[in-house]
XYZ file of C-alpha atoms in Angstrom:
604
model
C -90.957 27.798 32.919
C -91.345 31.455 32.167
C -88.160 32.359 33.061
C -86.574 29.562 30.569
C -89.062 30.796 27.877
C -87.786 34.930 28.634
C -84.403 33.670 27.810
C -84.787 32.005 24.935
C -86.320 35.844 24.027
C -83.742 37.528 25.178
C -81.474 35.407 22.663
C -83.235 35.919 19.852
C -83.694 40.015 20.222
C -80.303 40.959 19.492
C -80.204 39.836 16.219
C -84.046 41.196 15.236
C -81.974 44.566 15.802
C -80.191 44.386 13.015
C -82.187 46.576 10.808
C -82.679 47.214 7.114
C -81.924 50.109 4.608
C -82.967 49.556 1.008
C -84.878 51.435 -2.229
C -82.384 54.544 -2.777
C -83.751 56.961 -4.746
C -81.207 60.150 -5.790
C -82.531 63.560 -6.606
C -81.534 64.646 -9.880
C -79.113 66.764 -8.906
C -76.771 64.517 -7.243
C -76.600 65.872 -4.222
C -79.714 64.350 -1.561
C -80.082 60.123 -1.397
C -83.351 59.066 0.119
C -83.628 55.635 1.090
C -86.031 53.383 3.513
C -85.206 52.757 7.002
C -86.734 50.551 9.857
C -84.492 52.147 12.032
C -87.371 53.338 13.596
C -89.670 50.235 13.755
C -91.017 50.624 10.460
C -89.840 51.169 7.110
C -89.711 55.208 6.199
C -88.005 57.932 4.455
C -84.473 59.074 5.400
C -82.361 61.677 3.498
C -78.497 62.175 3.711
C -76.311 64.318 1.702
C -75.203 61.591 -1.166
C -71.392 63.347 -0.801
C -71.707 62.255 2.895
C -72.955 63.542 6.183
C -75.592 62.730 8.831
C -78.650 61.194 7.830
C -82.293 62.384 8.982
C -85.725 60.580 9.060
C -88.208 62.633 6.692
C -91.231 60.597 7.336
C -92.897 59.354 10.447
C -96.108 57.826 8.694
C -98.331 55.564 11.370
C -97.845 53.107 8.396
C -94.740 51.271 6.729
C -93.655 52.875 3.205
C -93.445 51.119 0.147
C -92.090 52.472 -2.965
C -90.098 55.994 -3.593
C -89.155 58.047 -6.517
C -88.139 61.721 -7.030
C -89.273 63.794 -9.233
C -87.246 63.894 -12.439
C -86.985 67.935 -12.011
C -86.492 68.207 -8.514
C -86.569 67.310 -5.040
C -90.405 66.465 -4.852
C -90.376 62.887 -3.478
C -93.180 60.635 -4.235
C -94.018 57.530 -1.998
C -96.925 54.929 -1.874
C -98.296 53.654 1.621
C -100.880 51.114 2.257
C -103.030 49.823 5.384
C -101.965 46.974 7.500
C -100.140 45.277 5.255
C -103.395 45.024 3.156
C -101.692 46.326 -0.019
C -103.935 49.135 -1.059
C -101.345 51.362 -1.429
C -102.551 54.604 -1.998
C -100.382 57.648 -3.351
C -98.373 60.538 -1.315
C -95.846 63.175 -2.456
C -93.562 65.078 -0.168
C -93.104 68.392 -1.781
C -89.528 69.544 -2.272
C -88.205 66.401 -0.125
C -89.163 68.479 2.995
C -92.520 69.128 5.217
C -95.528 67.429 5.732
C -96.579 64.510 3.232
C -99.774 65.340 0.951
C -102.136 62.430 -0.340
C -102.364 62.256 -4.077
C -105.131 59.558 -3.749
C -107.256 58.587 -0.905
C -109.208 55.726 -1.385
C -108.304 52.923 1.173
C -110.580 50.868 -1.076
C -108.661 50.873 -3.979
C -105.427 49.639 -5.076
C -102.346 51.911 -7.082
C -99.834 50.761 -8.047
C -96.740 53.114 -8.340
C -95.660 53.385 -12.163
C -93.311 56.291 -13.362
C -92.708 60.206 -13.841
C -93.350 62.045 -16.641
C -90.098 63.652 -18.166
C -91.414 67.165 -17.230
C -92.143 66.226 -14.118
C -95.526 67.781 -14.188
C -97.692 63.915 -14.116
C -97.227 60.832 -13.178
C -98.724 57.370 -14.580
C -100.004 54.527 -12.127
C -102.267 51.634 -12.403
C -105.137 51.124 -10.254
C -108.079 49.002 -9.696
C -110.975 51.743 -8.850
C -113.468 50.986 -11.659
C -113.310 47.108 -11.033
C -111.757 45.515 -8.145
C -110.525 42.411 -10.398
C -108.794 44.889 -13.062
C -106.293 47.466 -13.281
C -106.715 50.558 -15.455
C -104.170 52.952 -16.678
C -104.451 56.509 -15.107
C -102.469 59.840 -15.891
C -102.073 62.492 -13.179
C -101.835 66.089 -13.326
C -100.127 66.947 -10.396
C -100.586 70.809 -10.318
C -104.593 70.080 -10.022
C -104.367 66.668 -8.928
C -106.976 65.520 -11.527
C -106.582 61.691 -12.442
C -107.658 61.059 -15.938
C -107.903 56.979 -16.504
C -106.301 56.702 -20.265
C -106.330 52.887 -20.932
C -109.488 50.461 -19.580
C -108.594 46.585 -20.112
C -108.798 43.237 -18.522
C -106.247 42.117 -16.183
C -103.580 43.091 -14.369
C -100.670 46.353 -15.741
C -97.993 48.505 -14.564
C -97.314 51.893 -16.544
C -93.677 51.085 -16.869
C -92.367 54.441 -18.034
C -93.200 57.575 -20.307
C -91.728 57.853 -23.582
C -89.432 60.868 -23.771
C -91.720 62.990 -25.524
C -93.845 62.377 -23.111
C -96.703 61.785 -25.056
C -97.057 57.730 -24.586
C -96.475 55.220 -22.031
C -94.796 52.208 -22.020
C -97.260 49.305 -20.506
C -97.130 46.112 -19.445
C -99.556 43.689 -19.577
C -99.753 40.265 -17.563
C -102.983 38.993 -18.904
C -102.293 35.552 -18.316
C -99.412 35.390 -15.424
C -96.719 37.755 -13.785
C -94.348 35.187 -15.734
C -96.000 35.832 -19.149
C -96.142 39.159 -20.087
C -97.110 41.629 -23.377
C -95.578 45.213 -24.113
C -97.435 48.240 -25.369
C -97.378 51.277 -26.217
C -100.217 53.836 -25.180
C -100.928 57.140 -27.228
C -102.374 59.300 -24.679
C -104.206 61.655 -26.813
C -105.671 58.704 -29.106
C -105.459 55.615 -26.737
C -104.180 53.738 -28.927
C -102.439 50.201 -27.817
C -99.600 49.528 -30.113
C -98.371 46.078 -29.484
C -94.181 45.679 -29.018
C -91.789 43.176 -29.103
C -94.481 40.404 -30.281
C -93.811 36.760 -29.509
C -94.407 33.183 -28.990
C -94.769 31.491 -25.632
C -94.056 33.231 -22.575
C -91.957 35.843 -22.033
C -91.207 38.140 -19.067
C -89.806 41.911 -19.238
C -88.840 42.798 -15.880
C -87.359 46.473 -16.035
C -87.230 49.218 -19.424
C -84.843 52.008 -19.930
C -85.680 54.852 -22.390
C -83.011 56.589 -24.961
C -83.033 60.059 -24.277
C -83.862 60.261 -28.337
C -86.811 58.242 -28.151
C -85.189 55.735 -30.906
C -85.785 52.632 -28.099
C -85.506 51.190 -25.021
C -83.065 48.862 -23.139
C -85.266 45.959 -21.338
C -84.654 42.504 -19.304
C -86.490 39.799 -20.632
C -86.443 36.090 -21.171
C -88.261 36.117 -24.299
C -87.274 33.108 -26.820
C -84.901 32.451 -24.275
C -84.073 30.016 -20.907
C -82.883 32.626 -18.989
C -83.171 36.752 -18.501
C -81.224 38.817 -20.699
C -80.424 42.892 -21.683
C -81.878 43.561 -25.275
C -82.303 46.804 -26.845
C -85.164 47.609 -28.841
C -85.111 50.098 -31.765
C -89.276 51.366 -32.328
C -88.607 52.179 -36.048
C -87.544 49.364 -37.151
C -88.995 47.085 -34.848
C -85.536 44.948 -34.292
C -84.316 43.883 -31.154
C -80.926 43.508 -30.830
C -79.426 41.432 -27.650
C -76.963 43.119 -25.704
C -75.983 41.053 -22.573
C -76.423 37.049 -22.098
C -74.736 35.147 -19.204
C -74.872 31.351 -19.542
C -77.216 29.629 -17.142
C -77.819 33.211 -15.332
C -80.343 35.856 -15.229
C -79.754 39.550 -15.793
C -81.805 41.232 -13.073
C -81.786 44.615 -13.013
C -79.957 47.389 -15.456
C -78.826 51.051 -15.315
C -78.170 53.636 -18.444
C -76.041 56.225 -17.454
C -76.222 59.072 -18.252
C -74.205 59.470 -21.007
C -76.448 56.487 -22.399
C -72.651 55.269 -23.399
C -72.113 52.746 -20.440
C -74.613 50.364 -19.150
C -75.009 48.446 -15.511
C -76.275 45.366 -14.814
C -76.830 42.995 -12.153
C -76.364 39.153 -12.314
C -77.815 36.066 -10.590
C -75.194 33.814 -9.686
C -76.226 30.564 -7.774
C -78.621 33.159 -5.899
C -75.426 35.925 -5.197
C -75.649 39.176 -7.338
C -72.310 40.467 -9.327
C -72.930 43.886 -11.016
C -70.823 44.679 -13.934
C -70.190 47.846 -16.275
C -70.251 47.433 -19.726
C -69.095 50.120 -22.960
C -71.940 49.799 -25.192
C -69.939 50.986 -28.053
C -66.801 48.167 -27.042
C -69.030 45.735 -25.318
C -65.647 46.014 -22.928
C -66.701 45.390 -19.160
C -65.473 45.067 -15.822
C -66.802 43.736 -12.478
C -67.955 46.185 -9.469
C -65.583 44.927 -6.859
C -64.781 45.277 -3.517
C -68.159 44.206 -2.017
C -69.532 41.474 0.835
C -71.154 38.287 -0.965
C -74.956 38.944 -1.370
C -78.067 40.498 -3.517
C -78.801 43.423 -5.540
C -82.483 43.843 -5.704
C -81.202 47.410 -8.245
C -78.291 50.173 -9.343
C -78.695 53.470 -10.136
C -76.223 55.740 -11.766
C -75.286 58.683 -9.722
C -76.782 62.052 -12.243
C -73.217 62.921 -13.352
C -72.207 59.321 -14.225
C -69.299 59.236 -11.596
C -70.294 56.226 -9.896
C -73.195 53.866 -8.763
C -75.813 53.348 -5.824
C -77.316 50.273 -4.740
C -78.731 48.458 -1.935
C -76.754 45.561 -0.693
C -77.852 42.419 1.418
C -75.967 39.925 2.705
C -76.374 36.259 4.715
C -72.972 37.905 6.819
C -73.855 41.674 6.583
C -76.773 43.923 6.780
C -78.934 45.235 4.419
C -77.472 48.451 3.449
C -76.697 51.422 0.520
C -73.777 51.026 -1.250
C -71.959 53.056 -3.505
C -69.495 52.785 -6.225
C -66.531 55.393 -7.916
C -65.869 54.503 -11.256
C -62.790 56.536 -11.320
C -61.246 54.896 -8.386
C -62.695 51.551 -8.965
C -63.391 51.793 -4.833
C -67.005 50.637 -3.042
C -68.251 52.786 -0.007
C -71.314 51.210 2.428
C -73.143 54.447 3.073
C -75.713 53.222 5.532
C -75.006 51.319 8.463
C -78.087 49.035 9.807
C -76.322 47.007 11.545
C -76.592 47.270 15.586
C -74.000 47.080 18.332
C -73.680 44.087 20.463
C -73.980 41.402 18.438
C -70.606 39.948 16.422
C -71.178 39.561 13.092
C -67.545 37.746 12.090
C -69.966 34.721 13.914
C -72.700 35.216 11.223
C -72.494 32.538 8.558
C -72.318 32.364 4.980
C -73.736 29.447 2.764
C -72.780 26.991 0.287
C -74.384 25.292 -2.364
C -75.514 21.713 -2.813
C -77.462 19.792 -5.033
C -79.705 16.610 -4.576
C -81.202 13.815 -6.841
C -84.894 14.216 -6.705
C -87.589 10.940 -7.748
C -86.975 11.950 -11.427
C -82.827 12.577 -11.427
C -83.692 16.131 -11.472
C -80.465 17.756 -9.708
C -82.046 20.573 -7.082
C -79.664 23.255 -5.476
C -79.923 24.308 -1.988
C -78.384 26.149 0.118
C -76.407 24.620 3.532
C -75.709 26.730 6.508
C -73.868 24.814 9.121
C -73.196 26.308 12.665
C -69.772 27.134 13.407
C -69.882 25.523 16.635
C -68.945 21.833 16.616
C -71.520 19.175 16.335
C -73.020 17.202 19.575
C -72.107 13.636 19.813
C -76.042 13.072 18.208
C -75.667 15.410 14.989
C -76.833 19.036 14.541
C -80.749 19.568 14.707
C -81.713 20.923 10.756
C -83.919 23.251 9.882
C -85.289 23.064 6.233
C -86.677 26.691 5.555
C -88.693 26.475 1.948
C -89.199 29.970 0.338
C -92.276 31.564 -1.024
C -93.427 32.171 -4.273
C -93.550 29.499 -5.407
C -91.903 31.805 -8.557
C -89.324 33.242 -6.158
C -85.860 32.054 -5.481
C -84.119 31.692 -1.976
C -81.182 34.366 -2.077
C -78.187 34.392 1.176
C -79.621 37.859 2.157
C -79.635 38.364 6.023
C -82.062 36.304 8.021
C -81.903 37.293 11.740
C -84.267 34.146 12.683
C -81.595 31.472 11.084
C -78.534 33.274 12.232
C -80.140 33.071 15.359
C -80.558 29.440 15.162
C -77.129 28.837 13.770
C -75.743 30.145 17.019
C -77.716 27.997 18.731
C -75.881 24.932 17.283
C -78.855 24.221 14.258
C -77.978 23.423 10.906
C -79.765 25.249 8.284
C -80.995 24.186 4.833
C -82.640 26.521 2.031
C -83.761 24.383 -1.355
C -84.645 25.669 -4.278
C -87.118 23.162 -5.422
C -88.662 22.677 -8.775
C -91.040 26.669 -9.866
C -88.494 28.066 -8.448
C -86.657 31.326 -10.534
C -82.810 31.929 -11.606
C -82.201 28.278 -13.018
C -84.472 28.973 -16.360
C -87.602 29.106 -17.756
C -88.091 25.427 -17.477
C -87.053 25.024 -14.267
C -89.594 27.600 -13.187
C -92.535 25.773 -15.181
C -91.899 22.489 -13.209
C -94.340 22.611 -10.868
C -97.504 24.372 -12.508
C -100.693 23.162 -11.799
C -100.895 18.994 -11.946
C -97.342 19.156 -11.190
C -98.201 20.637 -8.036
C -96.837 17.928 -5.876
C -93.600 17.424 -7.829
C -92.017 20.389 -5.883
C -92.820 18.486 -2.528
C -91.211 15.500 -3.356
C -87.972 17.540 -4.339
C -88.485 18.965 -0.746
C -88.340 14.742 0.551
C -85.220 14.239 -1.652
C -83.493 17.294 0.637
C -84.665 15.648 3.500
C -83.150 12.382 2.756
C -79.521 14.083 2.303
C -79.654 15.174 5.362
C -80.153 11.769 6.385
C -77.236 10.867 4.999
C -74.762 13.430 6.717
C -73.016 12.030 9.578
C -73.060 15.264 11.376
C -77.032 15.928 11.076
C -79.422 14.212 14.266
C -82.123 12.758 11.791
C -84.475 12.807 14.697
C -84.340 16.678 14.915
C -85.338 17.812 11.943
C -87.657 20.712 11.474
C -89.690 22.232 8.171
C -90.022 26.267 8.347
C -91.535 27.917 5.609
C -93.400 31.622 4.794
C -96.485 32.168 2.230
C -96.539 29.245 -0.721
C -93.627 27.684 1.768
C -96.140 27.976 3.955
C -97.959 25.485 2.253
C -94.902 23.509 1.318
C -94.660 22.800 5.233
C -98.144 21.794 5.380
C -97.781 19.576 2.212
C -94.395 17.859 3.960
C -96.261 16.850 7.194
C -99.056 15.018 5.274
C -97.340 13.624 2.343
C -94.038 12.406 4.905
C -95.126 13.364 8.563
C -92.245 10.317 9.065
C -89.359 12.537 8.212
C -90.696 15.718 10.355
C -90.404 16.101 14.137
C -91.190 20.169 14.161
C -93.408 22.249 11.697
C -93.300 26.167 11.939
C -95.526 28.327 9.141
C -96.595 31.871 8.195
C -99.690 32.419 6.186
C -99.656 29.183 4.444
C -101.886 27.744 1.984
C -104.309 25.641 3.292
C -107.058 24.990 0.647
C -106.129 26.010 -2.996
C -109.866 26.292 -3.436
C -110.415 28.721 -0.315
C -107.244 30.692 -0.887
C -108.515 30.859 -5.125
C -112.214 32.340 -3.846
C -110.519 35.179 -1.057
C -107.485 36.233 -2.172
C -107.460 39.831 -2.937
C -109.546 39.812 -6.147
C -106.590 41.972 -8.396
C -104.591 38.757 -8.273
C -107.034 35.714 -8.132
C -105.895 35.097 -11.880
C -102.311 35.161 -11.439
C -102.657 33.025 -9.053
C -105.072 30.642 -10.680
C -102.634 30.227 -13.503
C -99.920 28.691 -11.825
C -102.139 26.762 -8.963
C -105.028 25.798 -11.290
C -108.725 26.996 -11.969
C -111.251 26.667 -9.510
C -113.284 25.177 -12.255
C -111.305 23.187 -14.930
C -108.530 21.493 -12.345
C -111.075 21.688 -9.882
C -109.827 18.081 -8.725
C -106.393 18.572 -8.408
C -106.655 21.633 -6.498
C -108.655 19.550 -3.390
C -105.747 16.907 -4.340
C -103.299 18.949 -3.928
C -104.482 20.998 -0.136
C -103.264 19.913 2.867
C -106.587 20.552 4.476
C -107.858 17.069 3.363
C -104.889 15.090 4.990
C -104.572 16.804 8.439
C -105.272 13.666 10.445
C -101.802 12.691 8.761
C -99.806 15.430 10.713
C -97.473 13.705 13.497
C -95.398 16.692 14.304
C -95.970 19.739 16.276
C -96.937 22.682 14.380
C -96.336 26.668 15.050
C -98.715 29.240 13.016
C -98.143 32.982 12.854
C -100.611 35.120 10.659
C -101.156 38.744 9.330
C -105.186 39.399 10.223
C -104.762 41.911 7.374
C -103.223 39.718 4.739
C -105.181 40.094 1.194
C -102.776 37.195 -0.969
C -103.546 34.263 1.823
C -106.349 35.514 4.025
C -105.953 34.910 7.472
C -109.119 31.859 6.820
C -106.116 29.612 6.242
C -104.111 29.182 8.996
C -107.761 29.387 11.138
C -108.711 26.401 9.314
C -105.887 24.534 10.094
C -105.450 25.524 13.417
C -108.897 24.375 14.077
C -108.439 21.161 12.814
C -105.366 20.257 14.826
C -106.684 21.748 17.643
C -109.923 20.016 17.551
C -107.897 16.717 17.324
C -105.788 17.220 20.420
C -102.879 18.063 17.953
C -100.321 20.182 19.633
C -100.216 23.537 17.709
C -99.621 27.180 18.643
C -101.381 29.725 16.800
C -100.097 33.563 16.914
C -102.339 35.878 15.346
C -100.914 39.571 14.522
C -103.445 42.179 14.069
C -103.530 45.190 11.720
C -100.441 43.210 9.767
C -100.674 41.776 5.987
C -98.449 39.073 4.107
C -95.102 39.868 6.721
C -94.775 41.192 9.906
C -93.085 45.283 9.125
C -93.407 46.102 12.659
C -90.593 45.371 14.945
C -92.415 44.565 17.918
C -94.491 42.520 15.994
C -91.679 40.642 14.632
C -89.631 40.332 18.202
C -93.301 38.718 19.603
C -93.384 35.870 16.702
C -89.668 35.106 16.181
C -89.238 35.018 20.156
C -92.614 32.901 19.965
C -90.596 30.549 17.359
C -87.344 30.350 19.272
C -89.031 28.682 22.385
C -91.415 26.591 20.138
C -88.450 25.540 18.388
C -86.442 25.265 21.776
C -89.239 22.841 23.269
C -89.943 20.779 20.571
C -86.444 20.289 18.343
């Protein structure tokens, strides 16, 4: 038995090597990229000359690294790092990209969140949570004295979003009401005064802002008065907003100004793939950056002398790397290479899109990876992995646990049920609240086309999901525990109400508007957890939790373990200390994936 069971390990381990490098940052003057690495077990700082050459770990924090961003006037290299994955992050510089990291805040107590440079380079702006625990305040830095001065006090949750060229205001947003729904301001910092920009109706999201060097405005993504996210430009003295980039039934994701604030980049969602383009602001003229593997762009950057761009690139078939483009030569370079000997990736597979009926004729995509080994005379086993969120999207970026089971002859099948983003604003509002359970039974109308391919074993079919997927696998067992045979979930929702009253206290809002309020749709939220409807569960169930996790506390998946447990249900439980809402250690990841290949192996 143990022997069978260190196989099954063994299998699985090869492809949790294939590591990750992502966030590049590039000093101002061209010449140094820094980027984040697990290449060491945990995410951290490396440097390598952009023009080429060797690469070399900067950091070796005892924790995983979150954001990074060099100073605007030099090489000083600011990071944030929190606790256990408990999302505290706290603020750290490393001065002159070289020796020994230096705290800017310390207070493991307190949340910051990372906001933007000053165009002297001489502050910084952040967010943080340190005079209430439910709100975040607007603070101002002087770095020289490291004196924080809080400039903006206000209900709900913000993000400093970037200093106005003059340096003398910030650009903030506001999500008072939802991450989804969103307000822009602008904050004097010698009056405090909260001008109001780009007012409107309904909801509206603004997901990145770039500044004119003149001050006249600001390039932003938004969906506001529209389905889908597009590149506007605002001009601040006249108030008009002027759309500069729409893509029919596709989101504009992230943008670059180069420059010579002549060209702009931008990044498009395509059926969950990313195509970056260039376009001449003066023309409109574009072209396409070519020459790259299928996958997403989470963001570009423009090299400092406009020559070319740098982004990170991740793929269902290739590893998460940095990539650059020349403009001149129209040519694409991978500078990183995560991948890891060994292991073949010609036999990783790519996905293709589908679509299903759901109980109302809604049409819901999903994504279908099938093994390239030939089906068994039975059918393929499936597993149905549901993604997070639930505002979230399931992109092909690389997935070591499915390529794993792909090789082992299971079919693999990603939906993108109702909430989810990328297919509009409406889309994305289909699930809120007392539509809760709406998403599920999109979830049962995947399920039943898989019934109906030939080359699928309907008796093998398994439900895998992380977070508010979590939940989704949970929900799936008690609302059809006949379609199910295997159930495998992360930090899932167990009890709206539980998960409302200890969630980290910064996001309880957020969260209550798209779940419900633990008051007014009281009802619904007990309706609605799978806590209540346990004793419906038929299939076996696998559990891994984050002891540390602050946006579903580790209560959930006790609860639910109990329950099962205490009915003679099988379940395994895997508890991971010292980790928060994902597992950033590698041998914390190699102990629950290898955990979920032999659950998977014994029971599907």
């Amino acid at each position: 038995m143990y022997e069978a069971a260190n196989q099954i390990r063994i299998g699985i381990e090869p492809y949790l090597e294939v590591r990750s490098a992502k966030s590049p940052a590039i000093a101002p003057d061209g010449e140094l990229l820094a980027y984040l690495s697990d290449e060491s077990g945990t995410h951290q700082i490396w440097l390598r000359p952009l023009a080429g050459g060797a690469p070399w770990r900067l950091t070796d924090m005892p924790e995983p690294i979150g954001a990074i961003s060099f100073n605007p006037k030099g090489r000083d290299l600011l990071f944030t790092m929190d606790c256990g994955g408990d999302e505290r992050h706290q603020l750290w510089l490393v001065p002159g990209a070289s020796g020994v990291p230096e705290p800017l805040t310390d207070d493991p107590t307190v949340v910051h969140a990372w906001g933007a440079w000053a165009p002297d380079g001489q502050r910084i702006a952040f967010t943080s949570n340190a005079r209430d625990c439910e709100h975040m305040d607007v603070y101002v830095m002087e770095l020289a004295t490291r004196t924080a001065k809080r400039v903006h006090q206000g209900s709900g949750y913000r993000e400093a979003v970037a200093f106005f060229p003059d340096g003398k205001s910030l650009l903030v947003a506001n999500a008072t009401r939802s991450m989804s729904d969103q307000d822009l301001h602008r904050l004097d910092l010698e009056t405090g005064s909260l001008t109001p920009l780009l007012p409107h109706e309904g909801r509206a999201r603004y997901v990145v802002s770039r500044m004119k060097k003149d001050g006249s405005g600001f390039f932003f993504v938004s969906d506001q008065g529209r389905e889908h996210l597009g590149v506007a430009f605002c001009a601040l003295a006249e108030g008009r907003v002027t759309w500069i980039v729409e893509r029919e039934k596709q989101d504009i994701e992230a943008i670059a100004l180069a420059p010579d604030q002549g060209r702009l980049a931008y990044v498009a969602n395509e059926e969950g793939w990313n195509r970056v383009f260039i376009r001449d602001l003066a023309t409109a003229e574009e072209f396409e950056v070519a020459g790259l593997p299928r996958g997403t762009i989470g963001s570009v950057a423009w090299v400092p002398d406009g020559s070319g761009l740098v982004f990170p690139l991740d793929g269902a078939t290739s590893s998460p790397d940095i990539w650059r483009f020349d403009v001149a030569t129209r040519t694409a370079t991978r500078l990183t290479d995560a991948s890891k000997a060994g292991l073949d990736s010609s036999s990783f597979v790519e996905p293709s899109v589908e679509r299903a009926a759901s109980f109302d004729g809604l049409e819901v995509p999903f994504f279908v990876y099938r093994p390239r080994s030939k089906a068994p005379a039975g059918g393929y086993p499936a597993v149905v992995v549901v993604h997070g969120g639930p505002e979230a999207q399931w992109t092909p970026i690389f997935r070591a646990d499915l390529q794993f089971f792909l090789s082992q002859g299971i079919m693999v099948v990603a939906p993108n049920v109702r909430g989810s983003t990328g297919y509009g604003r409406a889309y994305q509002h289909l699930d809120d609240k007392h539509l809760r359970m709406d998403s599920v039974a999109d979830l049962k109308a995947v399920r039943l086309w898989l019934r109906e391919q030939p080359e699928v074993d309907d008796e093998r079919v398994a439900v895998y999901g992380r977070s508010y997927g979590g939940f989704m696998v949970l929900a799936a067992l008690t609302e059809q525990p006949e379609l199910w045979k295997v159930g495998v979930e992360f930090y899932g929702i167990a009890n709206f109400l539980t998960m409302l009253e200890t969630t980290g206290p910064w996001r309880k809002y957020l969260r209550a508007v798209e779940y419900g309020d633990l008051v007014a749709d009281r009802d619904d939220l007990i309706r609605f957890s799978p806590i209540h409807k346990a004793g419906h569960i038929r299939a076996p169930l696998f559990i891994a939790q984050g002891l540390d996790d602050p946006r579903v506390p580790p209560g959930e998946s006790e609860m639910i373990y109990s329950v099962l447990r205490g009915r003679g249900h099988p379940v395994e439980y895997v508890r991971i200390p010292h980790e928060g809402h994902g597992f950033a250690r590698i041998e914390n990841r190699r102990t629950v994936f290898g955990a979920v290949a032999r659950f998977l192996r014994k029971h599907l």
